[in-house]
Amino acid sequence: MADTLTPTTSARAVAPAADAAAPARSGTATLSRGARLRAGIRSLGSTGALGLVPFAAYILLFLALPTAIALFTGLVDGDGAFTWSNLAALGDPVVLNTFGNSLWISALTAVIGAVVGALFCYALIGAKPTGALRSVVDAASGVLAQFGGVMLAFAFVATIGIQGMVTVYLRDTFGVDIFADGVWLYEAPGLILPYIYFQVPLMIITFSPALESLKPQWAEATAMLGGSRLSYWRHVGLPVLAPSFAGCLLLLFANAFSSFATAAALTSQGSQIVPLQIRAALTSETVLGRENLAGALALGMIVVMTLVMALYSVLMRRAARWQR
Amino acid sequence: MSASNRLHDIHPGPTRTTRWVIVGVIGALFLIPIVAMIEFTLRKGLGGGYDFSRWAAVFGGQLTGEYKPIFTGLGNSLILAVATVAVMLVLLVPTMVLVRIRFPQLQRVLEFVCLLPITIPAIVIVVGLAPVYSVIARMFGSGVWTLAFAYGVIVLPYAYRSIQTNLAAVDVVTLSEAARSLGAGWPTILLRIVVPNIRRGLLAASFISVAVVLGEYTIAALLNRVNLQTSLVIVSKADPFVSIIFALLALVFAFVLLLAIGRIGRSPRQKASS
């Protein structure tokens, strides 16, 4: 109902002032009606600048400050003096191994998630946007990608745990013991399946807008020039989608790399990935006999994440070319 | 309509069969863990067979003693969900509207800040949050609701996107100028002009915030607070069955919330096309 509050006649009459209100042009103010309005809006603005303060203060206190503290503690010793020695911990074989685990698990699950997710997105092309299929897929993807965490750990214990449904079924029906070489579910490889389980839905969420940006005219043009469906995908579809796909792949990587809850709920011993090592460093003061290791690890994570996300934004800017 | 028949031949999408094979196979694979969770909760102990006794216990209110953390956690998570939505609505919404109307040059900065929590993992923020929260505990006490400040940051990217989509589709500048020319002050513009126009975005942002807060584990666990997820992990060590039942219920609840967001977001377009 409130949608009918779109510009009424009186609003339209002053619409030119909307353009004039752009700050760049305010210098050329004349004493027209528009100018008076502009002055009015500006007086609104003088208190307006104050209006930005609460949010800015909030962001400083709860995002900037914690991040700064986290990174700072990586650079000081126990007495608060500056030191590089914590960062030397990043070269420790144990820590390197953990970063290695985090990187390969993130990369592997990102690639599998991206490919399977893209395939699913392809299957959704042409499905009615308001239809039941899209509604259910959107909601389910949202839940699994953003809500997962602890629940996923439970789900996979129930599925491929020692007494899990699939484990028992394979053992009793086919005589296949998936844990013949030891129980790997609670080790680093055990993270692969749960991670794929949240990566695919995230891919569906982030990649389907890119597929929707494929214009039907391109397919028509291809057909008009005698192209087949295959040549459409080879020469038009895939090249246009490539930057988006690579960007989403990076986002998936970042997502897995920073994920903590699933691993924390699944693995009870050891710190196979970086976030678990940060937990260990936070809860027991001395891991590897070093102070402030959590800060150093956090710094390492931020470096990786910043690289990945910077590349992501470059790719997304390139992808946006076709989404106009 | 005859044109769409002709165009059907060159449609780049999958055929009906291909679509349902892909959706069916991937969908079935993704259902396995959910089915396994349900199967797990129905097991009748070591003897084999199935019954509903555990579900009956959960819904019959027979959970006491060792299951108490779950109810404490659930209560805390609900408080946090409300508090986080309040933080989000009070701090983020006026800022977004203000930037849109008065400071369009800050749009990119705001977007960058709001999407930043995707780049900074929660586990990193937690490292720095511990000292911040020791100060907060001195100022506001150590009530569980204080965690909502941290959660407000976590939900920022999701809330921002939901609201921004809606805000961009409404000509807020013209509306606010019209209101202004009729003598409205800033509170009136915000509450009576802009908010009613973007209430779909606000509702979607609130729902997704609730879903994210109910699923949050990292920050609560490392700051030693009890919420739904941390309590489920604790109880699962003693009794995995009841934890899984609650995890399933939370999952269904979140699914319904997100389904509702989809409906909220779609209804205007449906109206426009009919």
Coordinates of C-alpha atoms in Angstrom, one line a residue:
Chain A
M1 CA 0.0 0.0 0.0
A2 CA 2.8 2.4 0.9
D3 CA 4.2 1.7 -2.5
T4 CA 1.6 4.1 -3.8
L5 CA 3.6 6.8 -2.0
T6 CA 5.7 7.3 -5.1
P7 CA 6.0 10.9 -6.2
T8 CA 2.7 12.7 -6.2
T9 CA 2.1 15.8 -8.3
S10 CA 3.7 18.1 -5.7
A11 CA 6.7 15.8 -5.5
R12 CA 7.1 15.9 -9.2
A13 CA 7.0 19.7 -9.3
V14 CA 10.1 19.9 -7.1
A15 CA 11.8 16.9 -8.8
P16 CA 14.4 19.1 -10.5
A17 CA 15.7 20.0 -7.1
A18 CA 16.7 16.4 -6.7
D19 CA 19.4 16.9 -9.3
A20 CA 20.4 20.2 -8.0
A21 CA 20.8 18.8 -4.5
A22 CA 23.9 17.0 -5.7
P23 CA 26.6 18.6 -3.7
A24 CA 28.9 19.2 -6.6
R25 CA 26.5 21.8 -8.1
S26 CA 25.4 23.5 -4.9
G27 CA 27.9 26.4 -5.6
T28 CA 25.7 27.7 -8.4
A29 CA 22.7 28.2 -6.1
T30 CA 20.2 30.9 -7.2
L31 CA 17.3 32.2 -5.3
S32 CA 14.8 30.0 -7.1
R33 CA 12.4 27.7 -5.4
G34 CA 14.8 24.9 -6.0
A35 CA 17.5 26.9 -4.2
R36 CA 15.4 27.4 -1.2
L37 CA 14.6 23.8 -1.1
R38 CA 18.3 22.9 -1.5
A39 CA 19.1 25.2 1.5
G40 CA 16.4 23.3 3.4
I41 CA 17.9 20.0 2.6
R42 CA 21.3 21.3 3.5
S43 CA 20.2 22.5 6.9
L44 CA 18.8 19.0 7.3
G45 CA 22.3 17.9 6.4
S46 CA 24.2 19.9 9.0
T47 CA 22.5 17.7 11.6
G48 CA 22.7 15.0 9.0
A49 CA 26.5 14.7 9.4
L50 CA 25.9 14.1 13.1
G51 CA 23.5 11.3 12.1
L52 CA 26.4 9.3 10.7
V53 CA 28.2 9.4 14.1
P54 CA 26.4 6.5 15.9
F55 CA 27.0 4.0 13.0
A56 CA 30.6 5.2 12.6
A57 CA 31.3 4.9 16.3
Y58 CA 29.7 1.4 16.3
I59 CA 31.8 0.2 13.4
L60 CA 35.0 1.6 15.0
L61 CA 34.2 -0.1 18.3
F62 CA 33.0 -3.5 17.1
L63 CA 34.7 -4.0 13.8
A64 CA 37.8 -1.7 13.4
L65 CA 39.0 -1.9 17.0
P66 CA 38.7 -5.7 17.4
T67 CA 40.4 -6.3 14.1
A68 CA 43.2 -3.8 15.0
I69 CA 43.6 -5.4 18.4
A70 CA 43.8 -8.9 16.8
L71 CA 46.4 -7.8 14.3
F72 CA 48.3 -5.7 16.9
T73 CA 48.6 -8.6 19.4
G74 CA 50.4 -10.4 16.6
L75 CA 53.1 -7.8 16.7
V76 CA 53.7 -7.3 20.4
D77 CA 55.3 -9.6 23.0
G78 CA 53.9 -10.4 26.5
D79 CA 55.0 -7.0 27.9
G80 CA 53.4 -5.0 25.0
A81 CA 56.7 -4.2 23.3
F82 CA 56.9 -4.4 19.5
T83 CA 58.3 -7.6 18.1
W84 CA 58.5 -9.6 14.9
S85 CA 59.0 -12.8 16.8
N86 CA 55.4 -13.9 16.9
L87 CA 55.3 -13.7 13.2
A88 CA 58.2 -16.1 13.1
A89 CA 55.7 -18.6 14.6
L90 CA 54.0 -18.5 11.2
G91 CA 57.1 -20.3 9.9
D92 CA 56.9 -23.0 12.5
P93 CA 56.4 -26.4 10.8
V94 CA 53.2 -27.1 12.8
V95 CA 51.7 -23.8 11.8
L96 CA 52.8 -24.1 8.2
N97 CA 51.2 -27.6 8.1
T98 CA 47.9 -26.1 9.5
F99 CA 47.9 -23.3 7.0
G100 CA 48.6 -26.0 4.3
N101 CA 45.6 -28.0 5.5
S102 CA 43.4 -24.9 5.5
L103 CA 44.5 -23.9 2.0
W104 CA 44.1 -27.3 0.3
I105 CA 40.7 -28.1 2.0
S106 CA 39.4 -24.6 1.0
A107 CA 40.7 -24.9 -2.5
L108 CA 39.4 -28.5 -3.1
T109 CA 35.9 -27.8 -1.6
A110 CA 35.8 -24.5 -3.5
V111 CA 36.5 -26.1 -6.8
I112 CA 34.0 -29.0 -6.3
G113 CA 31.4 -26.6 -4.8
A114 CA 31.8 -24.2 -7.7
V115 CA 31.5 -26.9 -10.4
V116 CA 28.5 -28.7 -8.8
G117 CA 26.8 -25.4 -7.9
A118 CA 27.3 -24.0 -11.4
L119 CA 25.8 -27.1 -12.9
F120 CA 22.8 -26.7 -10.6
C121 CA 22.5 -23.0 -11.6
Y122 CA 22.5 -24.2 -15.2
A123 CA 19.7 -26.6 -14.5
L124 CA 17.7 -23.7 -13.1
I125 CA 17.9 -21.6 -16.2
G126 CA 14.4 -21.0 -17.5
A127 CA 12.7 -22.1 -14.3
K128 CA 10.0 -19.7 -13.3
P129 CA 11.6 -17.1 -10.9
T130 CA 8.4 -17.1 -8.8
G131 CA 7.9 -20.9 -9.1
A132 CA 8.0 -23.4 -6.2
L133 CA 11.3 -24.8 -7.4
R134 CA 13.1 -21.5 -7.2
S135 CA 11.6 -20.6 -3.9
V136 CA 12.6 -23.9 -2.3
V137 CA 16.1 -23.8 -3.8
D138 CA 16.7 -20.2 -2.7
A139 CA 15.5 -20.8 0.9
A140 CA 17.3 -24.2 1.2
S141 CA 20.6 -22.7 -0.2
G142 CA 20.3 -19.8 2.2
V143 CA 19.9 -22.1 5.2
L144 CA 22.7 -24.5 4.3
A145 CA 25.1 -21.8 3.3
Q146 CA 24.6 -19.4 6.1
F147 CA 23.0 -21.3 8.9
G148 CA 25.0 -24.6 8.8
G149 CA 27.9 -24.6 11.2
V150 CA 27.3 -26.9 14.1
M151 CA 24.3 -28.5 12.4
L152 CA 26.4 -29.8 9.6
A153 CA 28.8 -31.5 12.0
F154 CA 25.8 -33.3 13.5
A155 CA 24.5 -34.2 10.1
F156 CA 27.7 -35.8 9.0
V157 CA 28.2 -37.7 12.2
A158 CA 24.7 -39.1 11.6
T159 CA 25.5 -39.9 8.0
I160 CA 29.1 -41.1 7.9
G161 CA 30.0 -41.3 11.6
I162 CA 31.0 -44.7 13.0
Q163 CA 27.3 -45.5 13.5
G164 CA 26.1 -43.3 10.7
M165 CA 23.3 -44.3 8.3
V166 CA 25.5 -44.5 5.2
T167 CA 28.4 -46.1 7.1
V168 CA 26.2 -48.8 8.5
Y169 CA 24.4 -49.3 5.2
L170 CA 27.6 -49.7 3.2
R171 CA 29.0 -52.1 5.8
D172 CA 26.0 -54.3 6.2
T173 CA 24.9 -54.4 2.5
F174 CA 28.1 -54.3 0.6
G175 CA 30.7 -55.2 3.3
V176 CA 32.5 -51.9 2.5
D177 CA 34.1 -50.3 5.6
I178 CA 34.7 -46.6 4.8
F179 CA 36.8 -46.4 7.9
A180 CA 39.0 -49.4 7.1
D181 CA 42.1 -47.3 7.3
G182 CA 41.0 -45.6 10.5
V183 CA 38.3 -43.1 11.3
W184 CA 39.0 -40.0 9.1
L185 CA 35.8 -38.1 9.8
Y186 CA 37.3 -36.3 12.8
E187 CA 40.5 -35.5 11.0
A188 CA 41.2 -32.9 8.3
P189 CA 39.8 -35.1 5.4
G190 CA 36.5 -35.4 7.3
L191 CA 35.9 -31.7 6.7
I192 CA 35.7 -32.2 2.9
L193 CA 32.2 -33.5 2.7
P194 CA 30.6 -31.1 5.2
Y195 CA 32.4 -28.2 3.5
I196 CA 31.1 -29.2 0.1
Y197 CA 27.7 -29.4 1.7
F198 CA 27.8 -25.6 2.4
Q199 CA 29.9 -24.6 -0.6
V200 CA 27.4 -25.8 -3.3
P201 CA 24.5 -23.8 -1.8
L202 CA 26.7 -20.7 -1.5
M203 CA 27.7 -21.1 -5.2
I204 CA 24.0 -21.3 -6.1
I205 CA 23.3 -18.1 -4.2
T206 CA 26.2 -16.1 -5.6
F207 CA 26.4 -17.5 -9.2
S208 CA 22.7 -17.6 -10.2
P209 CA 22.5 -13.7 -10.6
A210 CA 25.3 -14.0 -13.2
L211 CA 23.4 -16.6 -15.2
E212 CA 20.3 -14.4 -15.0
S213 CA 22.3 -11.6 -16.6
L214 CA 22.7 -13.6 -19.8
K215 CA 20.6 -11.8 -22.2
P216 CA 18.1 -13.8 -24.4
Q217 CA 19.1 -11.5 -27.3
W218 CA 22.5 -13.1 -27.3
A219 CA 21.0 -16.5 -27.8
E220 CA 18.8 -15.1 -30.5
A221 CA 21.7 -13.5 -32.2
T222 CA 23.7 -16.7 -32.1
A223 CA 20.8 -18.6 -33.6
M224 CA 20.3 -16.0 -36.3
L225 CA 24.0 -16.4 -37.3
G226 CA 23.4 -20.2 -37.6
G227 CA 25.0 -21.1 -34.2
S228 CA 23.9 -24.1 -32.2
R229 CA 23.3 -24.3 -28.5
L230 CA 26.9 -25.6 -28.1
S231 CA 28.4 -22.8 -30.1
Y232 CA 26.3 -20.3 -28.0
W233 CA 27.9 -21.7 -24.8
R234 CA 31.4 -21.9 -26.3
H235 CA 31.5 -18.4 -27.8
V236 CA 29.1 -16.4 -25.8
G237 CA 27.9 -18.0 -22.5
L238 CA 31.1 -19.3 -21.0
P239 CA 33.3 -16.3 -21.9
V240 CA 30.8 -13.9 -20.4
L241 CA 30.4 -16.1 -17.3
A242 CA 34.1 -16.8 -16.8
P243 CA 34.9 -13.8 -14.6
S244 CA 31.8 -14.4 -12.4
F245 CA 32.6 -18.0 -12.1
A246 CA 36.2 -17.3 -11.0
G247 CA 34.9 -14.6 -8.6
C248 CA 32.5 -17.0 -7.0
L249 CA 35.2 -19.6 -6.8
L250 CA 37.3 -17.2 -4.8
L251 CA 34.4 -16.3 -2.5
L252 CA 33.9 -20.0 -1.9
F253 CA 37.5 -20.4 -1.0
A254 CA 37.3 -17.5 1.4
N255 CA 34.2 -18.9 2.9
A256 CA 35.8 -22.3 3.6
F257 CA 39.0 -20.7 4.8
S258 CA 37.3 -18.6 7.4
S259 CA 34.8 -21.3 8.5
F260 CA 35.1 -22.4 12.1
A261 CA 31.9 -23.8 13.6
T262 CA 31.7 -27.1 11.6
A263 CA 35.3 -28.0 12.3
A264 CA 35.0 -27.0 15.9
A265 CA 32.0 -29.2 16.5
L266 CA 33.4 -32.1 14.4
T267 CA 37.0 -32.4 15.6
S268 CA 37.5 -32.9 19.3
Q269 CA 41.2 -33.2 19.3
G270 CA 44.0 -31.4 17.5
S271 CA 44.0 -28.3 15.4
Q272 CA 44.0 -29.3 11.8
I273 CA 43.0 -26.0 10.4
V274 CA 44.0 -22.4 11.2
P275 CA 40.8 -21.3 13.0
L276 CA 41.1 -24.3 15.3
Q277 CA 44.7 -23.4 16.0
I278 CA 43.5 -19.9 16.9
R279 CA 41.0 -21.4 19.3
A280 CA 43.8 -23.5 20.8
A281 CA 46.0 -20.4 21.1
L282 CA 43.2 -18.4 22.7
T283 CA 42.2 -21.0 25.3
S284 CA 45.6 -22.2 26.4
E285 CA 48.1 -19.4 26.7
T286 CA 51.1 -21.2 25.3
V287 CA 50.8 -23.2 22.1
L288 CA 54.3 -24.1 20.7
G289 CA 55.6 -22.1 23.7
R290 CA 54.8 -18.8 22.2
E291 CA 52.7 -15.9 23.5
N292 CA 50.3 -14.0 21.3
L293 CA 50.2 -16.7 18.7
A294 CA 46.5 -16.1 18.2
G295 CA 47.3 -12.6 16.9
A296 CA 50.0 -13.8 14.6
L297 CA 47.7 -16.5 13.2
A298 CA 44.9 -13.9 12.8
L299 CA 47.3 -11.7 10.9
G300 CA 48.2 -14.6 8.6
M301 CA 44.5 -15.3 8.0
I302 CA 43.8 -11.6 7.2
V303 CA 46.6 -11.6 4.7
V304 CA 45.2 -14.6 2.8
M305 CA 41.7 -13.2 3.0
T306 CA 42.7 -9.8 1.8
L307 CA 44.5 -11.2 -1.2
V308 CA 41.6 -13.4 -2.1
M309 CA 38.9 -10.7 -1.7
A310 CA 40.9 -8.1 -3.6
L311 CA 41.2 -10.5 -6.5
Y312 CA 37.4 -11.2 -6.1
S313 CA 36.5 -7.5 -6.4
V314 CA 38.7 -7.1 -9.5
L315 CA 36.9 -10.1 -11.1
M316 CA 33.5 -8.9 -10.0
R317 CA 34.1 -5.5 -11.6
R318 CA 35.0 -7.2 -14.8
A319 CA 31.9 -9.4 -14.6
A320 CA 29.7 -6.3 -14.0
R321 CA 30.5 -5.2 -17.6
W322 CA 27.9 -7.6 -18.9
Q323 CA 25.4 -7.1 -16.2
R324 CA 24.2 -3.7 -17.2
Chain B
M1 CA 3.2 -16.0 -27.7
S2 CA 3.9 -17.5 -31.1
A3 CA 7.4 -15.8 -30.9
S4 CA 8.3 -17.6 -27.7
N5 CA 7.6 -20.9 -29.4
R6 CA 10.1 -20.1 -32.1
L7 CA 12.6 -18.8 -29.6
H8 CA 12.3 -22.0 -27.6
D9 CA 14.5 -23.8 -30.0
I10 CA 17.4 -21.5 -29.4
H11 CA 16.9 -21.1 -25.6
P12 CA 20.3 -21.8 -24.1
G13 CA 18.9 -23.4 -21.0
P14 CA 18.5 -27.2 -20.3
T15 CA 15.7 -29.3 -21.5
R16 CA 13.0 -30.3 -19.0
T17 CA 14.5 -33.7 -18.6
T18 CA 18.0 -32.4 -18.2
R19 CA 16.9 -30.0 -15.6
W20 CA 15.0 -32.5 -13.5
V21 CA 17.8 -35.0 -13.7
I22 CA 20.4 -32.5 -12.4
V23 CA 18.1 -31.1 -9.8
G24 CA 17.0 -34.6 -8.8
V25 CA 20.4 -36.1 -8.4
I26 CA 22.0 -33.1 -6.6
G27 CA 18.9 -32.6 -4.5
A28 CA 18.8 -36.3 -3.5
L29 CA 22.5 -36.2 -2.5
F30 CA 21.9 -33.2 -0.4
L31 CA 18.9 -34.8 1.3
I32 CA 21.0 -37.8 2.5
P33 CA 22.5 -36.1 5.5
I34 CA 19.1 -34.6 6.5
V35 CA 17.5 -38.0 6.2
A36 CA 20.4 -39.5 8.2
M37 CA 19.7 -37.0 11.0
I38 CA 16.1 -38.0 11.1
E39 CA 16.9 -41.7 11.0
F40 CA 19.4 -41.2 13.8
T41 CA 16.9 -39.6 16.1
L42 CA 14.4 -42.4 15.5
R43 CA 16.8 -45.2 16.5
K44 CA 15.6 -47.4 19.4
G45 CA 18.9 -47.9 21.1
L46 CA 21.3 -50.8 20.4
G47 CA 18.6 -53.4 19.8
G48 CA 17.7 -51.8 16.5
G49 CA 14.3 -50.7 15.2
Y50 CA 12.7 -47.3 15.3
D51 CA 10.3 -45.3 17.5
F52 CA 9.3 -41.7 18.2
S53 CA 10.2 -41.8 21.9
R54 CA 12.9 -39.1 21.7
W55 CA 10.7 -36.7 19.8
A56 CA 7.9 -37.4 22.2
A57 CA 10.3 -36.5 25.1
V58 CA 11.3 -33.2 23.4
F59 CA 7.8 -32.1 22.8
G60 CA 6.3 -33.6 25.9
G61 CA 8.5 -31.4 28.1
Q62 CA 10.3 -34.3 29.7
L63 CA 13.7 -32.8 29.2
T64 CA 15.2 -31.7 32.5
G65 CA 18.6 -31.7 34.2
E66 CA 21.3 -32.3 31.7
Y67 CA 19.2 -30.8 28.9
K68 CA 18.7 -27.6 30.6
P69 CA 21.6 -25.8 28.7
I70 CA 19.6 -26.2 25.5
F71 CA 16.7 -24.2 26.9
T72 CA 19.0 -21.6 28.4
G73 CA 20.8 -21.4 25.0
L74 CA 17.6 -21.2 23.1
G75 CA 16.3 -18.4 25.3
N76 CA 19.6 -16.5 25.0
S77 CA 19.6 -16.9 21.2
L78 CA 16.1 -15.5 21.0
I79 CA 17.0 -12.5 23.2
L80 CA 20.1 -12.1 21.0
A81 CA 18.0 -12.3 17.8
V82 CA 15.7 -9.5 19.0
A83 CA 18.6 -7.4 20.3
T84 CA 20.6 -7.8 17.1
V85 CA 17.7 -6.9 14.9
A86 CA 17.2 -3.8 17.1
V87 CA 20.9 -2.8 16.8
M88 CA 20.7 -3.3 13.0
L89 CA 17.5 -1.3 12.6
V90 CA 18.6 1.5 14.9
L91 CA 22.1 1.9 13.7
L92 CA 22.2 0.7 10.1
V93 CA 18.9 1.9 8.6
P94 CA 19.1 5.6 9.5
T95 CA 22.7 5.7 8.2
M96 CA 21.8 4.0 4.9
V97 CA 18.9 6.5 4.4
L98 CA 21.0 9.5 5.4
V99 CA 23.8 8.4 3.0
R100 CA 21.3 7.9 0.2
I101 CA 19.6 11.3 0.7
R102 CA 22.4 13.6 1.9
F103 CA 25.7 12.0 1.3
P104 CA 25.6 10.0 -1.9
Q105 CA 29.3 10.4 -2.2
L106 CA 29.7 8.2 0.8
Q107 CA 27.7 5.3 -0.8
R108 CA 30.8 3.4 -1.8
V109 CA 32.5 3.8 1.6
L110 CA 29.3 2.6 3.3
E111 CA 29.1 -0.4 1.0
F112 CA 32.7 -1.3 1.6
V113 CA 32.4 -1.1 5.4
C114 CA 29.2 -3.2 5.4
L115 CA 30.7 -5.9 3.2
L116 CA 33.9 -5.9 5.2
P117 CA 32.8 -8.6 7.7
I118 CA 32.9 -11.1 4.8
T119 CA 36.6 -10.5 4.5
I120 CA 37.4 -10.5 8.2
P121 CA 36.6 -14.0 9.5
A122 CA 34.6 -14.1 12.8
I123 CA 37.5 -16.1 14.3
V124 CA 39.8 -13.1 13.7
I125 CA 37.3 -10.6 15.1
V126 CA 37.0 -12.8 18.2
V127 CA 40.7 -12.4 19.0
G128 CA 40.2 -8.7 19.3
L129 CA 36.7 -8.8 20.8
A130 CA 37.8 -10.4 24.0
P131 CA 39.5 -7.2 25.4
V132 CA 36.6 -5.1 24.0
Y133 CA 34.1 -7.2 25.9
S134 CA 36.0 -7.1 29.2
V135 CA 35.4 -3.3 29.0
I136 CA 31.8 -3.8 28.0
A137 CA 31.2 -6.2 30.9
R138 CA 32.4 -3.4 33.3
M139 CA 30.0 -0.9 31.7
F140 CA 26.9 -2.9 31.0
G141 CA 27.5 -6.1 33.0
S142 CA 28.0 -9.4 31.4
G143 CA 24.4 -9.9 30.3
V144 CA 24.0 -12.1 27.2
W145 CA 22.3 -9.4 25.2
T146 CA 25.7 -7.5 25.0
L147 CA 26.7 -10.0 22.4
A148 CA 24.2 -8.4 20.1
F149 CA 26.8 -5.6 19.4
A150 CA 29.2 -8.2 17.9
Y151 CA 26.3 -10.0 16.1
G152 CA 25.3 -6.7 14.6
V153 CA 28.6 -6.7 12.8
I154 CA 28.2 -10.3 11.6
V155 CA 24.8 -9.7 10.0
L156 CA 25.9 -6.4 8.4
P157 CA 26.6 -7.8 4.9
Y158 CA 23.3 -9.7 4.7
A159 CA 21.2 -6.9 6.2
Y160 CA 22.9 -4.3 4.0
R161 CA 22.2 -6.2 0.8
S162 CA 18.5 -6.8 1.7
I163 CA 17.9 -3.2 2.5
Q164 CA 20.0 -1.7 -0.3
T165 CA 18.1 -3.7 -3.0
N166 CA 14.9 -2.2 -1.7
L167 CA 16.3 1.3 -1.1
A168 CA 17.7 1.5 -4.6
A169 CA 14.3 0.8 -6.1
V170 CA 12.6 3.7 -4.3
D171 CA 13.1 7.3 -5.2
V172 CA 13.9 8.3 -1.6
V173 CA 15.5 11.6 -2.6
T174 CA 12.4 13.0 -4.3
L175 CA 10.1 11.6 -1.6
S176 CA 12.2 13.2 1.2
E177 CA 12.3 16.6 -0.7
A178 CA 8.5 16.4 -1.1
A179 CA 8.1 15.8 2.6
R180 CA 10.6 18.5 3.4
S181 CA 8.8 21.0 1.2
L182 CA 5.6 20.2 3.2
G183 CA 7.4 21.0 6.4
A184 CA 8.5 17.5 7.6
G185 CA 11.5 17.2 9.8
W186 CA 14.2 14.4 9.6
P187 CA 12.5 12.0 12.1
T188 CA 9.2 12.3 10.1
I189 CA 10.9 11.8 6.8
L190 CA 12.7 8.7 8.2
L191 CA 9.9 7.1 10.1
R192 CA 6.8 8.1 8.1
I193 CA 8.1 8.4 4.5
V194 CA 11.2 6.2 4.0
V195 CA 10.6 3.3 6.4
P196 CA 7.1 2.4 5.1
N197 CA 8.5 2.4 1.6
I198 CA 11.4 0.0 2.3
R199 CA 9.5 -2.2 4.8
R200 CA 10.0 -5.3 2.6
G201 CA 13.8 -4.8 2.7
L202 CA 13.6 -4.2 6.5
L203 CA 11.6 -7.3 7.0
A204 CA 14.0 -9.4 4.8
A205 CA 17.0 -7.9 6.6
S206 CA 15.4 -8.7 10.0
F207 CA 14.6 -12.3 9.0
I208 CA 18.1 -13.0 7.7
S209 CA 19.6 -11.5 10.8
V210 CA 17.5 -13.8 13.0
A211 CA 18.6 -16.8 10.9
V212 CA 22.3 -15.8 11.2
V213 CA 22.1 -15.2 14.9
L214 CA 20.3 -18.5 15.6
G215 CA 23.1 -20.3 13.7
E216 CA 26.0 -18.4 15.2
Y217 CA 28.6 -20.4 17.1
T218 CA 32.1 -18.9 16.7
I219 CA 31.8 -15.8 18.7
A220 CA 29.7 -17.2 21.5
A221 CA 31.9 -20.2 21.9
L222 CA 35.1 -18.2 22.2
L223 CA 33.7 -15.6 24.5
N224 CA 32.4 -18.3 26.7
R225 CA 28.7 -17.3 26.3
V226 CA 25.8 -19.8 26.0
N227 CA 23.7 -19.6 22.9
L228 CA 21.7 -22.2 21.1
Q229 CA 24.6 -23.6 19.0
T230 CA 27.1 -23.8 21.9
S231 CA 24.6 -25.5 24.1
L232 CA 23.8 -28.0 21.4
V233 CA 27.5 -28.9 21.1
I234 CA 27.8 -29.3 24.9
V235 CA 24.7 -31.5 25.2
S236 CA 25.7 -33.5 22.1
K237 CA 28.7 -34.9 24.1
A238 CA 26.3 -36.5 26.5
D239 CA 23.3 -37.2 24.3
P240 CA 23.7 -36.7 20.5
F241 CA 20.1 -37.6 19.8
V242 CA 18.4 -34.7 21.5
S243 CA 21.0 -32.2 20.1
I244 CA 20.2 -33.5 16.6
I245 CA 16.5 -33.1 17.1
F246 CA 17.0 -29.5 18.1
A247 CA 19.4 -28.9 15.3
L248 CA 16.7 -30.2 12.9
L249 CA 14.1 -28.0 14.4
A250 CA 16.3 -24.9 14.1
L251 CA 17.0 -25.9 10.5
V252 CA 13.4 -26.1 9.7
F253 CA 12.7 -22.8 11.4
A254 CA 15.5 -21.1 9.5
F255 CA 14.2 -22.6 6.2
V256 CA 10.7 -21.3 6.9
L257 CA 12.2 -17.8 7.7
L258 CA 14.1 -17.7 4.4
L259 CA 11.1 -19.1 2.4
A260 CA 9.2 -16.1 3.9
I261 CA 11.9 -13.7 2.8
G262 CA 11.6 -15.0 -0.7
R263 CA 7.8 -14.5 -0.6
I264 CA 8.2 -10.9 0.8
G265 CA 10.8 -10.1 -1.9
R266 CA 8.8 -11.4 -4.8
S267 CA 5.3 -10.2 -4.1
P268 CA 5.7 -6.7 -5.6
R269 CA 7.1 -8.0 -8.9
Q270 CA 4.2 -10.4 -9.2
K271 CA 1.8 -7.6 -8.7
A272 CA 3.6 -5.5 -11.3
S273 CA 3.5 -8.1 -14.0
S274 CA -0.2 -9.0 -13.6

